[in-house]
mmCIF file of C-alpha atoms in Angstrom:
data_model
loop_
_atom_site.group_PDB
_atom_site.id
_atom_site.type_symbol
_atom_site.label_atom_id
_atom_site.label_comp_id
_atom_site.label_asym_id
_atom_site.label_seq_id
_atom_site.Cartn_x
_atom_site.Cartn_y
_atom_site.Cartn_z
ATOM 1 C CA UNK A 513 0.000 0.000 0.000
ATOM 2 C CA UNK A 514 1.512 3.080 -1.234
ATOM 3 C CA UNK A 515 -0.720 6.668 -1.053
ATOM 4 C CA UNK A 516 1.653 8.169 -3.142
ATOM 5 C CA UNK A 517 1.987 5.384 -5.947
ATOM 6 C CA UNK A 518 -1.487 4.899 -6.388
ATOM 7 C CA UNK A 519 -2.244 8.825 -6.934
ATOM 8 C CA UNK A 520 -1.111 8.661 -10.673
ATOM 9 C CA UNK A 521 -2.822 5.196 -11.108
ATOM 10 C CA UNK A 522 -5.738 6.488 -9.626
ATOM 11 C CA UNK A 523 -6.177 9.637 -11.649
ATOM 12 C CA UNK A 524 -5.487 7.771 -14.768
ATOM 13 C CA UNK A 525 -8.132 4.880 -13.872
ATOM 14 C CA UNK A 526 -11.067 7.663 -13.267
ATOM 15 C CA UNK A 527 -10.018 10.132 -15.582
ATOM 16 C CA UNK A 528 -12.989 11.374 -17.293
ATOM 17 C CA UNK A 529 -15.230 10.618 -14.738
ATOM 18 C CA UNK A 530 -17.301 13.606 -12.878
ATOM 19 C CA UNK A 531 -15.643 14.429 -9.540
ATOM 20 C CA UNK A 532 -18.294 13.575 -7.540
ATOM 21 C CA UNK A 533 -18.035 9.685 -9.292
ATOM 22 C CA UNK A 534 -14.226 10.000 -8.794
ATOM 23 C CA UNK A 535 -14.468 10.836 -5.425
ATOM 24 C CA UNK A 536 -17.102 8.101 -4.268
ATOM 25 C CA UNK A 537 -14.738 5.926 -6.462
ATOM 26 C CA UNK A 538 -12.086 6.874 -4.259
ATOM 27 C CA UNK A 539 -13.932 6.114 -0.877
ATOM 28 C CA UNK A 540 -15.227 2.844 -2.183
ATOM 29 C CA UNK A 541 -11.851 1.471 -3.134
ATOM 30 C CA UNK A 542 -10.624 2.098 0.385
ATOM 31 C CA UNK A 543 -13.456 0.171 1.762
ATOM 32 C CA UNK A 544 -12.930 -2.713 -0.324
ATOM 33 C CA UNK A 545 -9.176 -2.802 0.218
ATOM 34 C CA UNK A 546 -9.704 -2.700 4.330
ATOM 35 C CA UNK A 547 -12.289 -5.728 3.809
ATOM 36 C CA UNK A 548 -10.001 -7.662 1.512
ATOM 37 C CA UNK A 549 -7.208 -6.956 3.939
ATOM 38 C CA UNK A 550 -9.878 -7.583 7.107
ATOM 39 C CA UNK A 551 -11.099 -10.784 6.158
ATOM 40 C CA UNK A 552 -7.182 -11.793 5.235
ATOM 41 C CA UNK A 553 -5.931 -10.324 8.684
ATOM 42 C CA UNK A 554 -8.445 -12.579 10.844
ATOM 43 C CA UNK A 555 -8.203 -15.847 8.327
ATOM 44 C CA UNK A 556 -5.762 -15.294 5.569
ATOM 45 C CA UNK A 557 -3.668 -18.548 6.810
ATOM 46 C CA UNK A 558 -7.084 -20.605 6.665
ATOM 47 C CA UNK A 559 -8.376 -19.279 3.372
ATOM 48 C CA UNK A 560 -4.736 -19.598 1.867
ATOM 49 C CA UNK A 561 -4.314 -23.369 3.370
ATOM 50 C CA UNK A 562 -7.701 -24.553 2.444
ATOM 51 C CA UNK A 563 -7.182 -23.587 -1.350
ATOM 52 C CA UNK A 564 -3.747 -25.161 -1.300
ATOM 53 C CA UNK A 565 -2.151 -21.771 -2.503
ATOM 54 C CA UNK A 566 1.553 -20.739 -1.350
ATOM 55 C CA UNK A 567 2.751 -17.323 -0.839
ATOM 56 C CA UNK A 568 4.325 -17.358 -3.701
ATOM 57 C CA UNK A 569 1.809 -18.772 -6.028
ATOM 58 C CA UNK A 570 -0.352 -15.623 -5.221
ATOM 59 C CA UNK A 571 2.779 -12.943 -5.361
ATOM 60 C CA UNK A 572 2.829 -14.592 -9.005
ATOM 61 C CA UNK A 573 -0.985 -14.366 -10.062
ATOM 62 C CA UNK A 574 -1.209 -10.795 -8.360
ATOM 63 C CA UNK A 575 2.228 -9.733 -10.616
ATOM 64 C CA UNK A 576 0.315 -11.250 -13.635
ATOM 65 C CA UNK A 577 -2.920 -9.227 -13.161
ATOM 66 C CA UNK A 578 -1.122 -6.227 -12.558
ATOM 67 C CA UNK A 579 0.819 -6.469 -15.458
ATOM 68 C CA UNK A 580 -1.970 -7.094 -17.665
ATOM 69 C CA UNK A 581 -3.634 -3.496 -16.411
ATOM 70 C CA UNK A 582 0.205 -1.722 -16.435
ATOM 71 C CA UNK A 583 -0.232 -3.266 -20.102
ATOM 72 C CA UNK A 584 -3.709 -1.193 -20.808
ATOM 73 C CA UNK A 585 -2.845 2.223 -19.069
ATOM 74 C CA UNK A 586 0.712 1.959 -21.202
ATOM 75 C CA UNK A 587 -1.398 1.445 -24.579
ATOM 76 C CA UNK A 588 -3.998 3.576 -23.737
ATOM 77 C CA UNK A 589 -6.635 0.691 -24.014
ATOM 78 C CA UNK A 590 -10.198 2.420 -23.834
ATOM 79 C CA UNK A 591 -12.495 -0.321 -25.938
ATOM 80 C CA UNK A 592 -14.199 -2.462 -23.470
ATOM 81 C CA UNK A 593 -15.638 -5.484 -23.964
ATOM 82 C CA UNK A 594 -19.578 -4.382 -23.709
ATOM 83 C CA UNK A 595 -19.638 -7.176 -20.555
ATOM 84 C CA UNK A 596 -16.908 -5.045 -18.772
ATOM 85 C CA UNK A 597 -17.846 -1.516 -19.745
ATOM 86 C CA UNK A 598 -19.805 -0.530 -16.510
ATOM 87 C CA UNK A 599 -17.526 -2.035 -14.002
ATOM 88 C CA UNK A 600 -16.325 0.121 -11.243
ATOM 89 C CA UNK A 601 -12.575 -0.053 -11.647
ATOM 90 C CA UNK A 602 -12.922 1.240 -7.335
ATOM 91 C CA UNK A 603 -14.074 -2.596 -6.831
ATOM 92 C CA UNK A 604 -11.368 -4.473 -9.754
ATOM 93 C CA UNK A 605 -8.043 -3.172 -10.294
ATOM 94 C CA UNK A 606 -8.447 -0.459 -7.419
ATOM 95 C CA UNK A 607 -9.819 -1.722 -4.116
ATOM 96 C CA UNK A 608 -8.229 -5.338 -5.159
ATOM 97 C CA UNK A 609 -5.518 -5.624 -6.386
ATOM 98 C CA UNK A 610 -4.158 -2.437 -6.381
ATOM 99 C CA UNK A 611 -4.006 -0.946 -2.561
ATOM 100 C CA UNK A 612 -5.081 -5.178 -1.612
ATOM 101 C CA UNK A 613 -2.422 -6.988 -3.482
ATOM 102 C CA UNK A 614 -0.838 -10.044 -2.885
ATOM 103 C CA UNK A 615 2.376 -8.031 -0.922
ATOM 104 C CA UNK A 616 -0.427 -5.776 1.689
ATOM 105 C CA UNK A 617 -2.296 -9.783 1.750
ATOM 106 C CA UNK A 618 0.782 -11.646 2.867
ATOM 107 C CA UNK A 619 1.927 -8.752 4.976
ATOM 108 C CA UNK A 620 -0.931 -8.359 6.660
ATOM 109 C CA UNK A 621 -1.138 -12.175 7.736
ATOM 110 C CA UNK A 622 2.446 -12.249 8.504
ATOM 111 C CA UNK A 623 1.693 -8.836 11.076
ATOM 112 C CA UNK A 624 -1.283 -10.693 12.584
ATOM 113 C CA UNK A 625 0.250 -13.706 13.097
ATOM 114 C CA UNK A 626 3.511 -11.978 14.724
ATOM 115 C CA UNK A 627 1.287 -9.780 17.028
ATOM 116 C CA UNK A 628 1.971 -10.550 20.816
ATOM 117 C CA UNK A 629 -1.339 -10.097 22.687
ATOM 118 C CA UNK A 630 -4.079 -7.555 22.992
ATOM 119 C CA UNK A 631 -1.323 -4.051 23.039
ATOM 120 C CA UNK A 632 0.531 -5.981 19.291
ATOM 121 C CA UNK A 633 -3.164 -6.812 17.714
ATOM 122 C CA UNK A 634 -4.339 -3.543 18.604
ATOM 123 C CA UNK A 635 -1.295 -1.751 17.165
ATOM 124 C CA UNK A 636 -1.193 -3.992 14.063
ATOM 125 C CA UNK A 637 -5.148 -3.234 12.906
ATOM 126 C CA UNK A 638 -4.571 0.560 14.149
ATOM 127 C CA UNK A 639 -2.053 0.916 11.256
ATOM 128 C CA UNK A 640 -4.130 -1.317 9.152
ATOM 129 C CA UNK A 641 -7.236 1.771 9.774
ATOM 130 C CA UNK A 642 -4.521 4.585 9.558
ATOM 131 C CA UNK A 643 -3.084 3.279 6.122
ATOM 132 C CA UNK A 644 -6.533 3.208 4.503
ATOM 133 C CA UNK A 645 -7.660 6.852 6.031
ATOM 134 C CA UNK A 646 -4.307 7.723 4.288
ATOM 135 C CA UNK A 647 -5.226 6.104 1.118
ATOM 136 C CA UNK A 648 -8.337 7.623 0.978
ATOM 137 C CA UNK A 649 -7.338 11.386 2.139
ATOM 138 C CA UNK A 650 -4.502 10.820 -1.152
ATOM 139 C CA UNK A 651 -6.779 9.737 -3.424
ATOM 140 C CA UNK A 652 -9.470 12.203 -2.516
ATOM 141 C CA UNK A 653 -7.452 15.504 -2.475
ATOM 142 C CA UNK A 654 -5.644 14.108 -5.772
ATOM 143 C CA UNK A 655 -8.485 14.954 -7.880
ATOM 144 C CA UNK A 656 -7.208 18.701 -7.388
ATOM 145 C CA UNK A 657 -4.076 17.438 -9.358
ATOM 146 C CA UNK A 658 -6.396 17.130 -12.412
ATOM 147 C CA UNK A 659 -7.304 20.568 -12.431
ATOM 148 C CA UNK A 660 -4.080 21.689 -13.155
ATOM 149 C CA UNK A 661 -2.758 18.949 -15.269
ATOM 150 C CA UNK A 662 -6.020 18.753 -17.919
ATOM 151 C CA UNK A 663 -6.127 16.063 -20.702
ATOM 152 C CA UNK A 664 -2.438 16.062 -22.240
ATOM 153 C CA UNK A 665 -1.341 15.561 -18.677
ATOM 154 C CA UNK A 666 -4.213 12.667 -17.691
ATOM 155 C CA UNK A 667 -2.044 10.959 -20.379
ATOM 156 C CA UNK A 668 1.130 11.321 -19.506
ATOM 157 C CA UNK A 669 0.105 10.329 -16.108
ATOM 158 C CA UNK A 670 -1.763 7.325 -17.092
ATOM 159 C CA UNK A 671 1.716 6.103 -19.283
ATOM 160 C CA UNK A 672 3.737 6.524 -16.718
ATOM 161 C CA UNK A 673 1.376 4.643 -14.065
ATOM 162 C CA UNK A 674 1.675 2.059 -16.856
ATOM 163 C CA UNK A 675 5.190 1.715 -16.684
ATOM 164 C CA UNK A 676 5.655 1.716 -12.929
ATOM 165 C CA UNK A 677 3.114 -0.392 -12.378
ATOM 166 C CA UNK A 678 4.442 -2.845 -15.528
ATOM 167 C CA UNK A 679 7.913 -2.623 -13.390
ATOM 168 C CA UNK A 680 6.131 -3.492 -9.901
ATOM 169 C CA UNK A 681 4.448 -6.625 -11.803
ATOM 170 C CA UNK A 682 7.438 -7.899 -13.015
ATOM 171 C CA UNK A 683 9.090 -7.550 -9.712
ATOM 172 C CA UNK A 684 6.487 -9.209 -8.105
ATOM 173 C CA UNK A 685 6.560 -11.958 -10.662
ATOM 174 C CA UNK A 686 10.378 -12.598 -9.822
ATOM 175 C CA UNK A 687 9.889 -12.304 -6.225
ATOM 176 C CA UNK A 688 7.649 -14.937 -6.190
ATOM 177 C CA UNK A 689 9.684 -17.341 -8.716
ATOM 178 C CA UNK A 690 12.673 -16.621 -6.516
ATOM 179 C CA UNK A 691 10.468 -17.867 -3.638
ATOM 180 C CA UNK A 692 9.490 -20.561 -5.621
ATOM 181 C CA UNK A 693 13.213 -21.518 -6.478
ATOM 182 C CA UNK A 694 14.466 -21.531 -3.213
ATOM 183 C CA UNK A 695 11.690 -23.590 -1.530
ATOM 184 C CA UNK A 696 12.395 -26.425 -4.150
#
């Protein structure tokens, strides 16, 4: 979860959009990123053991998704298939997995699980709250940004989202090959 990363991203997912849409966008993203990372807090060991899916496996598939939307916002994809047109990109790539992603998912488990009694748990889901109130105040107040940049610059933001988020894929990708490597 990075506010400042997912400013450009963000602006360059609900460009064109009226404000007010952006800015409910903005809110609901939040709110499904802190359930995602809820419901993998409290039983993200459970959910990933009962599927049979390692760590790695799901730093792999969450690399491959988010290179396939780094791929869009690089070639300026806008036809949607008419199945896809009227999906709220605050739910899917957004909310999940976006600010959710397989690195916040592990990390979150990992801080759960490491949290000594009632003082750790508390401190561990008070960052969890502070992080999204973060995200949200970011992605909120960066609407401003659009103001000043106008079209040409929605653009250039939206290709160079593209490209770090192609480069964050790809790391994420090796990360969880090199994972993959070593446990073998």
């Amino acid at each position: 979860m990075d506010p400042p990363g997912i400013t450009p991203i963000f602006l360059a997912l609900t460009a064109g959009r009226p404000a007010k849409m952006q800015k409910r966008m903005a809110f609901q993203a939040v709110c499904v990123a802190g359930g995602v990372i809820t419901v993998f807090g409290l039983l993200g060991h459970q959910i990933l053991a009962y599927l049979h899916v390692s760590v790695p496996a799901l730093m792999i598939a969450g690399g491959l998704l988010l290179l396939l939307i780094a791929l869009d916002l690089l070639t300026g994809k806008t036809d949607e298939p008419k199945q896809t047109k009227d999906v709220n990109v605050a739910l899917v790539p957004l909310g999940m997995p976006l600010l959710a992603g397989p690195g916040a998912i592990v990390s979150v488990i990992l801080a759960v699980q490491k949290a000594d009694g009632v003082g750790g748990q508390l401190s561990v889901w008070s960052a969890i709250l502070a992080i999204h109130v973060v995200l949200w105040l970011v992605m909120r107040y960066s609407l401003l940004i659009i103001r000043v940049i106008k079209d040409g610059g929605v653009v250039l933001v939206t290709r160079l989202a593209g490209m770090m988020l192609s480069a964050i894929a790809v790391q994420q990708i090796i990360n969880g090959v090199t994972q993959v490597i070593r446990a073998g």
